[in-house]
PDB file of C-alpha atoms in Angstrom:
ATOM      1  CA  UNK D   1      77.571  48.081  30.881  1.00  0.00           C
ATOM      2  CA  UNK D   2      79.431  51.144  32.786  1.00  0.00           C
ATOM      3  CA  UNK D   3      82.508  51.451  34.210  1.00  0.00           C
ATOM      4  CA  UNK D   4      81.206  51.001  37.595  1.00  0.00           C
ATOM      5  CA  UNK D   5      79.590  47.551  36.773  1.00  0.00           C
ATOM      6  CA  UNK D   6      82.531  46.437  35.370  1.00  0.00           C
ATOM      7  CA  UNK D   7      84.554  47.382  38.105  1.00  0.00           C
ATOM      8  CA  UNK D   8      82.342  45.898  40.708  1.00  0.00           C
ATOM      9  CA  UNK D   9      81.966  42.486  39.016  1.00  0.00           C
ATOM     10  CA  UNK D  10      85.708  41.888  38.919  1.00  0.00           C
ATOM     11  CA  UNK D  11      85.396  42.935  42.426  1.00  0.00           C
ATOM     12  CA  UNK D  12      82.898  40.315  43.434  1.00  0.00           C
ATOM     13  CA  UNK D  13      84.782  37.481  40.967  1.00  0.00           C
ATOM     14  CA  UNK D  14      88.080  38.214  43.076  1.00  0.00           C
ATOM     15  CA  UNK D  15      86.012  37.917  46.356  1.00  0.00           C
ATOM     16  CA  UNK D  16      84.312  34.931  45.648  1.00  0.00           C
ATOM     17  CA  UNK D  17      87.706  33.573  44.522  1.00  0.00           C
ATOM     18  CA  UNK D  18      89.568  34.033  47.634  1.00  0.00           C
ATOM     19  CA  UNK D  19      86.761  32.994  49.497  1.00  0.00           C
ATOM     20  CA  UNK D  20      86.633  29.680  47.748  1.00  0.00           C
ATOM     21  CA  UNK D  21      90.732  29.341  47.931  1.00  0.00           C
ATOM     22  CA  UNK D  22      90.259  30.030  51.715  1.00  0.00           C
ATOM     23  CA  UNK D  23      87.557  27.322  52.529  1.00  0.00           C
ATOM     24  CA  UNK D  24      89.549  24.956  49.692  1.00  0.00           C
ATOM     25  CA  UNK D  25      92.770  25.223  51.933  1.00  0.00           C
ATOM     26  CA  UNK D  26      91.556  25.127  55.413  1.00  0.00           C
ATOM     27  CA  UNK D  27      88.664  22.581  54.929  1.00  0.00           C
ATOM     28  CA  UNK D  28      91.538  20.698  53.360  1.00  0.00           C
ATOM     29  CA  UNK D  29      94.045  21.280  56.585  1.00  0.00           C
ATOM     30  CA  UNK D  30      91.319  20.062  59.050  1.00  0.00           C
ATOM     31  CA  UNK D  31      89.993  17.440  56.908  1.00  0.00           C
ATOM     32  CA  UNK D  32      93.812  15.651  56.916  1.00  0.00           C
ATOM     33  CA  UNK D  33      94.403  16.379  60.573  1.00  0.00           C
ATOM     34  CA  UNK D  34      97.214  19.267  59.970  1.00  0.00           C
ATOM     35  CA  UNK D  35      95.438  21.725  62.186  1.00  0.00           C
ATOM     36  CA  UNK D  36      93.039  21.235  64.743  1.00  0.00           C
ATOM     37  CA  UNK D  37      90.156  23.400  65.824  1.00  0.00           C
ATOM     38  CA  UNK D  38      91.656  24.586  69.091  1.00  0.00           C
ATOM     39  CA  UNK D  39      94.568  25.728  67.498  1.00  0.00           C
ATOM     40  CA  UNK D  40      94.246  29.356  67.470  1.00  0.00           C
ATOM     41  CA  UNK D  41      97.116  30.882  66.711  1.00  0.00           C
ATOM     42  CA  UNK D  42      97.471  28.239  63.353  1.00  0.00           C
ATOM     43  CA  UNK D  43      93.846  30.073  62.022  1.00  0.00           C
ATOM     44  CA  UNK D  44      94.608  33.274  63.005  1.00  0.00           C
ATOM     45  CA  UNK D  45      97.828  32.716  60.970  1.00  0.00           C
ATOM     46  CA  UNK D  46      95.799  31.680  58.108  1.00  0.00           C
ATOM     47  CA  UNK D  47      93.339  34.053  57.851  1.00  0.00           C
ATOM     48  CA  UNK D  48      95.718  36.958  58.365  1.00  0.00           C
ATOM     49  CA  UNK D  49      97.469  35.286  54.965  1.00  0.00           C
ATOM     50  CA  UNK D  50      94.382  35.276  53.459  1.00  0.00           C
ATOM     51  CA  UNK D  51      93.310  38.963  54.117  1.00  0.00           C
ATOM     52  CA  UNK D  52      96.959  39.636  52.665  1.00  0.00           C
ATOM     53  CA  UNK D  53      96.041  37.654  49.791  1.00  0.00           C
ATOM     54  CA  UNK D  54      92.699  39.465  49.628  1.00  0.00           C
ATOM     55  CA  UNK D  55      94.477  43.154  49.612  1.00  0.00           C
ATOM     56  CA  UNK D  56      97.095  42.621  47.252  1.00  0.00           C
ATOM     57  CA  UNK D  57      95.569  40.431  44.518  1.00  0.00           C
ATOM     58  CA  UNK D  58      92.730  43.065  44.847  1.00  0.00           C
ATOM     59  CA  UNK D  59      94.934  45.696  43.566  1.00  0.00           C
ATOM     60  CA  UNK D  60      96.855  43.608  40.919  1.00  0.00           C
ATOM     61  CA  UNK D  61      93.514  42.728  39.970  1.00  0.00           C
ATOM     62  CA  UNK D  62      91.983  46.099  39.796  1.00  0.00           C
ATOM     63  CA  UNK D  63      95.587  47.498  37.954  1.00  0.00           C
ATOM     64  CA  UNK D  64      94.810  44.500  35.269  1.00  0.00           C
ATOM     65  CA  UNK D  65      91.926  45.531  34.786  1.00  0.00           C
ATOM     66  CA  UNK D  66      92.155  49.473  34.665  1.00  0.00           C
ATOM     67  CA  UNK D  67      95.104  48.504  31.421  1.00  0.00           C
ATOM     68  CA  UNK D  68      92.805  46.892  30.026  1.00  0.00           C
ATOM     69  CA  UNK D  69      89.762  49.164  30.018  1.00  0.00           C
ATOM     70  CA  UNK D  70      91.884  51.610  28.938  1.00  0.00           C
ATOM     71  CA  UNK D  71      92.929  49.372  25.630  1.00  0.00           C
ATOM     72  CA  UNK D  72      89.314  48.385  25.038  1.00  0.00           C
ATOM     73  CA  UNK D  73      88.820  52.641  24.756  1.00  0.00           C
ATOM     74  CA  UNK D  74      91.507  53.035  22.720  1.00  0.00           C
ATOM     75  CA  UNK D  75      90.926  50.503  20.089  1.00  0.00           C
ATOM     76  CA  UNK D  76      86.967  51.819  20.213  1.00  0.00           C
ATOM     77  CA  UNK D  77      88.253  55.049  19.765  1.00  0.00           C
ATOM     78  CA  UNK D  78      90.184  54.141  17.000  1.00  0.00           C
ATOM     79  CA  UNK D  79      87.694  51.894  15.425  1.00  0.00           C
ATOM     80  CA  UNK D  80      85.397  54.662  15.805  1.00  0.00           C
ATOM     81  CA  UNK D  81      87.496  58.046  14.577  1.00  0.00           C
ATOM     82  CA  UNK D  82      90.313  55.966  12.508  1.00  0.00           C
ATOM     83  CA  UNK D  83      92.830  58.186  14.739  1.00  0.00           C
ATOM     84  CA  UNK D  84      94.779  57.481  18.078  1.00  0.00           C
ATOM     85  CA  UNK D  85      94.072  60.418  19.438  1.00  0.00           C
ATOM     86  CA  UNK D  86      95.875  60.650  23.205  1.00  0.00           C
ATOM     87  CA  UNK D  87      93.828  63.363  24.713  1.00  0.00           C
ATOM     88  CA  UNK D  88      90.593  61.958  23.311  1.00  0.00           C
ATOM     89  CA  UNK D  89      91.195  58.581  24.907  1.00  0.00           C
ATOM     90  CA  UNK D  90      91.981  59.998  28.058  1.00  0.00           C
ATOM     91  CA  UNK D  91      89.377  62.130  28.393  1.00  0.00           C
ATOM     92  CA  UNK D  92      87.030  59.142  27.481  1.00  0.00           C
ATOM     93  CA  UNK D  93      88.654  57.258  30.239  1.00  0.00           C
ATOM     94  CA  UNK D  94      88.128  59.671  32.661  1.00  0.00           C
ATOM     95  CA  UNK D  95      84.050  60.653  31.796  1.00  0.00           C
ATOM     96  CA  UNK D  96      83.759  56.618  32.232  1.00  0.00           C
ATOM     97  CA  UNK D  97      85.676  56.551  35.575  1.00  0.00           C
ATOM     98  CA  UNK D  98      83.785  59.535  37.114  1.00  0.00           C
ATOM     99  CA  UNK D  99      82.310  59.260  40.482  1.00  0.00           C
ATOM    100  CA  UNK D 100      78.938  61.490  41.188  1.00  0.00           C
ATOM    101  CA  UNK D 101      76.170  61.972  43.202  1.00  0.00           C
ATOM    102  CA  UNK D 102      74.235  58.219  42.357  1.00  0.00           C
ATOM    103  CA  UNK D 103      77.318  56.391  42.106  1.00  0.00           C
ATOM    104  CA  UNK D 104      77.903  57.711  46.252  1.00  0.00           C
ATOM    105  CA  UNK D 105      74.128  56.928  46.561  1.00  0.00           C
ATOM    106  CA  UNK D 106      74.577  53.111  45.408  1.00  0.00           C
ATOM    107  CA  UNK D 107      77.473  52.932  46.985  1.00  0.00           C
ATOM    108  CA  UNK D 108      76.192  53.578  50.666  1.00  0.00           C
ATOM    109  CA  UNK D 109      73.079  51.898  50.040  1.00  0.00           C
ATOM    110  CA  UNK D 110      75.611  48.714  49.431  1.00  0.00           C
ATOM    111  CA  UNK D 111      77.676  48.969  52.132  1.00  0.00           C
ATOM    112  CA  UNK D 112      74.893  49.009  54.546  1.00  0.00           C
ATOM    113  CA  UNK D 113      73.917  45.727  53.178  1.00  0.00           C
ATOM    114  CA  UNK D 114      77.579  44.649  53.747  1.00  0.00           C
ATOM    115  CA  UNK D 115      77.145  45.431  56.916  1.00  0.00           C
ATOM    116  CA  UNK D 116      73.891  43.642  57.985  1.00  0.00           C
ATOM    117  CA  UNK D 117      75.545  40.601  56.892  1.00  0.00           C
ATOM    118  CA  UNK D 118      78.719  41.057  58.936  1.00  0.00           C
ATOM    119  CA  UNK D 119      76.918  41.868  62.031  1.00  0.00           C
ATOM    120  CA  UNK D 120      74.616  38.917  61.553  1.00  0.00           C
ATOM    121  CA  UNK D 121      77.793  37.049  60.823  1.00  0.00           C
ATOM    122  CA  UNK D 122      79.493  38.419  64.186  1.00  0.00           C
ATOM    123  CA  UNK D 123      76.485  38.006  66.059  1.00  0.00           C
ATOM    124  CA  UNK D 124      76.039  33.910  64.888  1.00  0.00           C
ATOM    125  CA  UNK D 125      79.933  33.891  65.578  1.00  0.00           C
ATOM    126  CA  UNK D 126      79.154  35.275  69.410  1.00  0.00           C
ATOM    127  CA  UNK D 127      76.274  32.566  69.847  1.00  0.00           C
ATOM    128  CA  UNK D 128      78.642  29.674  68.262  1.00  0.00           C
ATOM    129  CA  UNK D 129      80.608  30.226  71.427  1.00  0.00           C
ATOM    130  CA  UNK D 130      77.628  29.912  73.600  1.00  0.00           C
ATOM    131  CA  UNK D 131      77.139  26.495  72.088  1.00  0.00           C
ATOM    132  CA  UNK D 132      80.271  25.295  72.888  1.00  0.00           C
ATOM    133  CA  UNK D 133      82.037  25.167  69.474  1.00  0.00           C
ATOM    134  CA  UNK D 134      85.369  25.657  69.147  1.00  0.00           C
ATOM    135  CA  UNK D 135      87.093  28.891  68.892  1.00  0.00           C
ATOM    136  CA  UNK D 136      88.018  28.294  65.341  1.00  0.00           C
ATOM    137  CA  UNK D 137      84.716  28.614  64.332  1.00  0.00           C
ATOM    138  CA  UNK D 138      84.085  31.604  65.870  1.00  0.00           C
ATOM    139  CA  UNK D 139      87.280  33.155  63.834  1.00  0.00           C
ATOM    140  CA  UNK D 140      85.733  31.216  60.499  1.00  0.00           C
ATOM    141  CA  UNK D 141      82.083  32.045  60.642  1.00  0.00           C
ATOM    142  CA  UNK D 142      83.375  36.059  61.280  1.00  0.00           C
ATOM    143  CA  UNK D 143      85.908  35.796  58.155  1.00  0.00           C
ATOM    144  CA  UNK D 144      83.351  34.326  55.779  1.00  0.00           C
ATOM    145  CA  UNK D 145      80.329  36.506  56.897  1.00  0.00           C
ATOM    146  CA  UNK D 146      83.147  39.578  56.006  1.00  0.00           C
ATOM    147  CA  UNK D 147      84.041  38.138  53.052  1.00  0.00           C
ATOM    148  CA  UNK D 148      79.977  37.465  51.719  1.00  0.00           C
ATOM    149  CA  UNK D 149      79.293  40.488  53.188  1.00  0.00           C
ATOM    150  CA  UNK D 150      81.766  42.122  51.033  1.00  0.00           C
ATOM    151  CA  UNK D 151      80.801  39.965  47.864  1.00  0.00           C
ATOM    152  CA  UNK D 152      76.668  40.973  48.577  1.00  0.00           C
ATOM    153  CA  UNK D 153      78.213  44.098  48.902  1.00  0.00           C
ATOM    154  CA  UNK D 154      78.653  44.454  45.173  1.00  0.00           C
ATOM    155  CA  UNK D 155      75.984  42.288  44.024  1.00  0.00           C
ATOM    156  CA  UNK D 156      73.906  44.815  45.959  1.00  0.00           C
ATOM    157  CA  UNK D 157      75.367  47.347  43.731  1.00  0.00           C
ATOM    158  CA  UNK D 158      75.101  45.568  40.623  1.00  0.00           C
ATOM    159  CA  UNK D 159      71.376  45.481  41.560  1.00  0.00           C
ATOM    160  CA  UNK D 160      70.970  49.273  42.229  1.00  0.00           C
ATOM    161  CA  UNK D 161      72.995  49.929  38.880  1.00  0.00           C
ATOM    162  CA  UNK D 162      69.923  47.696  36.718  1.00  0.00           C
ATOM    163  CA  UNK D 163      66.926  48.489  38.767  1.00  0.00           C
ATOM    164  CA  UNK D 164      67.843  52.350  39.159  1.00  0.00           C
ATOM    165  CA  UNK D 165      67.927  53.871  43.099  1.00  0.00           C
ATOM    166  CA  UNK D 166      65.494  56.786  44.329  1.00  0.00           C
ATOM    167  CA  UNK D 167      67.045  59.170  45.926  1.00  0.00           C
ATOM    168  CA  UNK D 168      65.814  59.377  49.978  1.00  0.00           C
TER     169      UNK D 168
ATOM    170  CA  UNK B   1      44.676  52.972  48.732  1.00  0.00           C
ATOM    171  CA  UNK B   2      47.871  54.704  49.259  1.00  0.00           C
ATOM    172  CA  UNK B   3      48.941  57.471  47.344  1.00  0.00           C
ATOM    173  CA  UNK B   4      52.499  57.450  45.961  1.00  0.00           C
ATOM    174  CA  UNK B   5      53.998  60.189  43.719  1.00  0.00           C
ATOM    175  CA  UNK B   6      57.387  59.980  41.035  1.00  0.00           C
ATOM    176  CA  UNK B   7      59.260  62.194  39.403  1.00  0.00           C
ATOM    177  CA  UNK B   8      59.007  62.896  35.473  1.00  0.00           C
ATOM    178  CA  UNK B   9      61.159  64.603  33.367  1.00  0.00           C
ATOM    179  CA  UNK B  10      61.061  66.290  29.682  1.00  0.00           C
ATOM    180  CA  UNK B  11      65.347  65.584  29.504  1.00  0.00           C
ATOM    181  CA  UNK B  12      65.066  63.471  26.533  1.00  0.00           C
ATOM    182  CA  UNK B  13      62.694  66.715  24.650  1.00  0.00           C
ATOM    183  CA  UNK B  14      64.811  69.451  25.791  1.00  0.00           C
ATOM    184  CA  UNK B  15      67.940  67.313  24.494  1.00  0.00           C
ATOM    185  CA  UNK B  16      66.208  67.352  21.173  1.00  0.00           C
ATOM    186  CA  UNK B  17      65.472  70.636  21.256  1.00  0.00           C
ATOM    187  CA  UNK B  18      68.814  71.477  21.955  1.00  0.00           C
ATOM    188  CA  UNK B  19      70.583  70.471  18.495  1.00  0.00           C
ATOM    189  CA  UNK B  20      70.046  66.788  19.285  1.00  0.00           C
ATOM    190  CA  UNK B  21      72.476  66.869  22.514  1.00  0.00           C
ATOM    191  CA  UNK B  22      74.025  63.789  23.861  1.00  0.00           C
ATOM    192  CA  UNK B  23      73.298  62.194  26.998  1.00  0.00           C
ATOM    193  CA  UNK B  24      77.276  62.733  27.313  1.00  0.00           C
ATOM    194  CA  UNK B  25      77.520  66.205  26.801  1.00  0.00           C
ATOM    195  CA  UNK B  26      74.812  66.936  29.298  1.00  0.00           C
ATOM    196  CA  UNK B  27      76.855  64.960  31.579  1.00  0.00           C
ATOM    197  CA  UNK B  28      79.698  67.159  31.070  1.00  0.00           C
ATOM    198  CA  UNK B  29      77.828  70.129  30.988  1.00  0.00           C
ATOM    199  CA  UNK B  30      76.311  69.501  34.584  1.00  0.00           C
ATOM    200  CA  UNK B  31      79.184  67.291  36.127  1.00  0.00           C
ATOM    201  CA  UNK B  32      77.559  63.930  36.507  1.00  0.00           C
ATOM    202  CA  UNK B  33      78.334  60.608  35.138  1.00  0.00           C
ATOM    203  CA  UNK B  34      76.481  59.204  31.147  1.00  0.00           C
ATOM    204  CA  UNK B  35      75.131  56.846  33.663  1.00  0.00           C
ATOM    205  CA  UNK B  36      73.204  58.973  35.668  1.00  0.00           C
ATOM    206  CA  UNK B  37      72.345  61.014  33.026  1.00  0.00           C
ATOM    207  CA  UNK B  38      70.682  57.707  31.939  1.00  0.00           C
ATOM    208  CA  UNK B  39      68.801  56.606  34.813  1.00  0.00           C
ATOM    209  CA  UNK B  40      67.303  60.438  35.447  1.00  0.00           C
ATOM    210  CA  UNK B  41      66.171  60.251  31.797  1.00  0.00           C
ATOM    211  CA  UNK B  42      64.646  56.624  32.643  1.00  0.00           C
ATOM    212  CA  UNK B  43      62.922  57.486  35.779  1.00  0.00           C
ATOM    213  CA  UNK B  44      65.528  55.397  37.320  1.00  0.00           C
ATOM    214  CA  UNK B  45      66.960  57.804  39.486  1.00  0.00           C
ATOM    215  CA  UNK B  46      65.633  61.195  41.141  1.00  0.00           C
ATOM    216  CA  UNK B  47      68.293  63.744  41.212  1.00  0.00           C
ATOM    217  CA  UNK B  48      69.354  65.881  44.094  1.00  0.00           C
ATOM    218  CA  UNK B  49      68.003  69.086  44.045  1.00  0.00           C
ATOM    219  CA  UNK B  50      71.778  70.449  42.832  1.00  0.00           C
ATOM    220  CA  UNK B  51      71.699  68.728  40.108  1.00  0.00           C
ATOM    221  CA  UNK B  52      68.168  68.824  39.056  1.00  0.00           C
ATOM    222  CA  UNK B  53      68.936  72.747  38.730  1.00  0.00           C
ATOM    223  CA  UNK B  54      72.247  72.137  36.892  1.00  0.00           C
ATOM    224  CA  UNK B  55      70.290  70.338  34.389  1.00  0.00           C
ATOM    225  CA  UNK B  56      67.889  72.942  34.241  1.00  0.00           C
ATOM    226  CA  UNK B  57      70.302  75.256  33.487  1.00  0.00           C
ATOM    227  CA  UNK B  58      72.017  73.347  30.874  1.00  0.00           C
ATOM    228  CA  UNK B  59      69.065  73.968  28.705  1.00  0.00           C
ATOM    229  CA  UNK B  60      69.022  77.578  30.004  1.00  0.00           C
ATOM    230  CA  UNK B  61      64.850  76.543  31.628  1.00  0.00           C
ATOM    231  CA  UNK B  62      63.550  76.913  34.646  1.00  0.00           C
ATOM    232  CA  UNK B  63      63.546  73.667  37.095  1.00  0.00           C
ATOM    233  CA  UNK B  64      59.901  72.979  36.721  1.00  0.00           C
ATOM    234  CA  UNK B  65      59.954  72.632  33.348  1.00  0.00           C
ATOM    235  CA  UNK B  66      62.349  69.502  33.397  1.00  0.00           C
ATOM    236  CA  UNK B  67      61.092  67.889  36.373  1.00  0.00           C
ATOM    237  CA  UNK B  68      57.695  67.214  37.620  1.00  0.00           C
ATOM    238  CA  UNK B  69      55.906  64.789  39.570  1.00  0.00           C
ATOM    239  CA  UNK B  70      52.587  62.871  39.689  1.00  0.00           C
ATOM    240  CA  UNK B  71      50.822  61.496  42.077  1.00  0.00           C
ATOM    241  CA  UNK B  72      49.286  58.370  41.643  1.00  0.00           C
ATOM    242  CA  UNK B  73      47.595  55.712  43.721  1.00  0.00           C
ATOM    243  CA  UNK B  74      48.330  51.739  44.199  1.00  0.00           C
TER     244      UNK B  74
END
């Protein structure tokens, strides 16, 4: 499995995490009367903790991971050439963490499919308003679609890195 | 029937023929990922046309005899 698999499955595992945390804690605030669905300001508040929570365990996460990658080399380097060799393990690290031309490829290819799924997600949030639901669920259905946007987002990629991408 | 057409390579012969090359040293040599490397040599991937020449020139060939294409009909 490449670097770039790697990296986007922890991606996807931290998504799907948060995501789960967020509908965990707000189901739970509705479901014992704490918040109620025409109190904006309370789920704005929330979901602007959330996206915090999204943005900086997505870099500790990311950081964690990076160390460790870059033990796994080293110890197959060493298994490998019985030597800790600095400059061999860094310049291991870095022909595994290079970015070309398919990588940018899959990478746009993804995010369109990100993108679909927010806009059908901001579009179902629009018509939920039509309905007459409240204007918390306007706010929720836009922050999941984001967030499974985001998370198809790399399992769109994943897919593309397996089944190979033609270029055009 | 339509007619559709892919892209074939020789990458894995010309490796050979090149003191048994790895796919990582190609990868060096042209500036793309072991990855990619891998999916151009599966049919996984068709290169831009930049890099189809770097490859070409890795082996010191012309274009057309790495890459080629057939057309075939489903």
């Amino acid at each position: 499995m490449s670097y770039q698999e790697k990296r986007t499955i922890v991606s996807i595992i931290t998504g799907v995490i948060i995501l789960a945390a967020y509908i965990i804690y707000s189901y739970g605030r509705y479901q014992t009367g704490t918040i109620s669905s025409d109190d904006l300001k309370v789920w704005a508040g929330i979901i602007l903790i959330f996206i915090g929570i999204g943005v900086i365990s997505t870099i500790i996460i990311q950081i964690i991971f990076h160390i460790l990658l870059s033990i796994s080399i080293a110890i197959q380097e060493n298994m490998k050439t019985g030597k800790c060799d600095d400059k061999e393990i860094e310049k291991t690290i870095n022909a595994q963490m290079l970015t070309d031309e398919m990588d940018k490829l899959i990478e746009l290819k993804s995010m369109k499919v990100g993108f679909v799924i927010a806009g059908i997600g901001f579009v179902i949030a629009l018509t939920t308003q039509l309905l007459n639901y409240p204007a918390a669920v306007l706010l929720n259905v836009m922050f999941i679609s984001f967030s499974v946007g985001s998370i198809f987002e790399g399992l769109t990629q994943i897919y593309y890195y397996r089944r190979g991408i033609k270029n055009g | 029937m339509a007619k559709k057409f892919r892209i074939t390579n020789n990458i894995r012969r010309f490796r050979f023929f090149a003191n048994e090359m790895t796919q990582q040293q190609l990868a060096e040599k042209v500036g793309a990922s072991r990855q990619t490397i891998l999916a151009i040599e599966a049919g996984k991937y068709s290169p831009s046309l930049e890099l189809a020449f770097k490859i070409a020139d890795a082996f010191d060939v012309k274009i057309g005899e790495v890459f080629d294409y057939e057309v075939y009909e489903t």
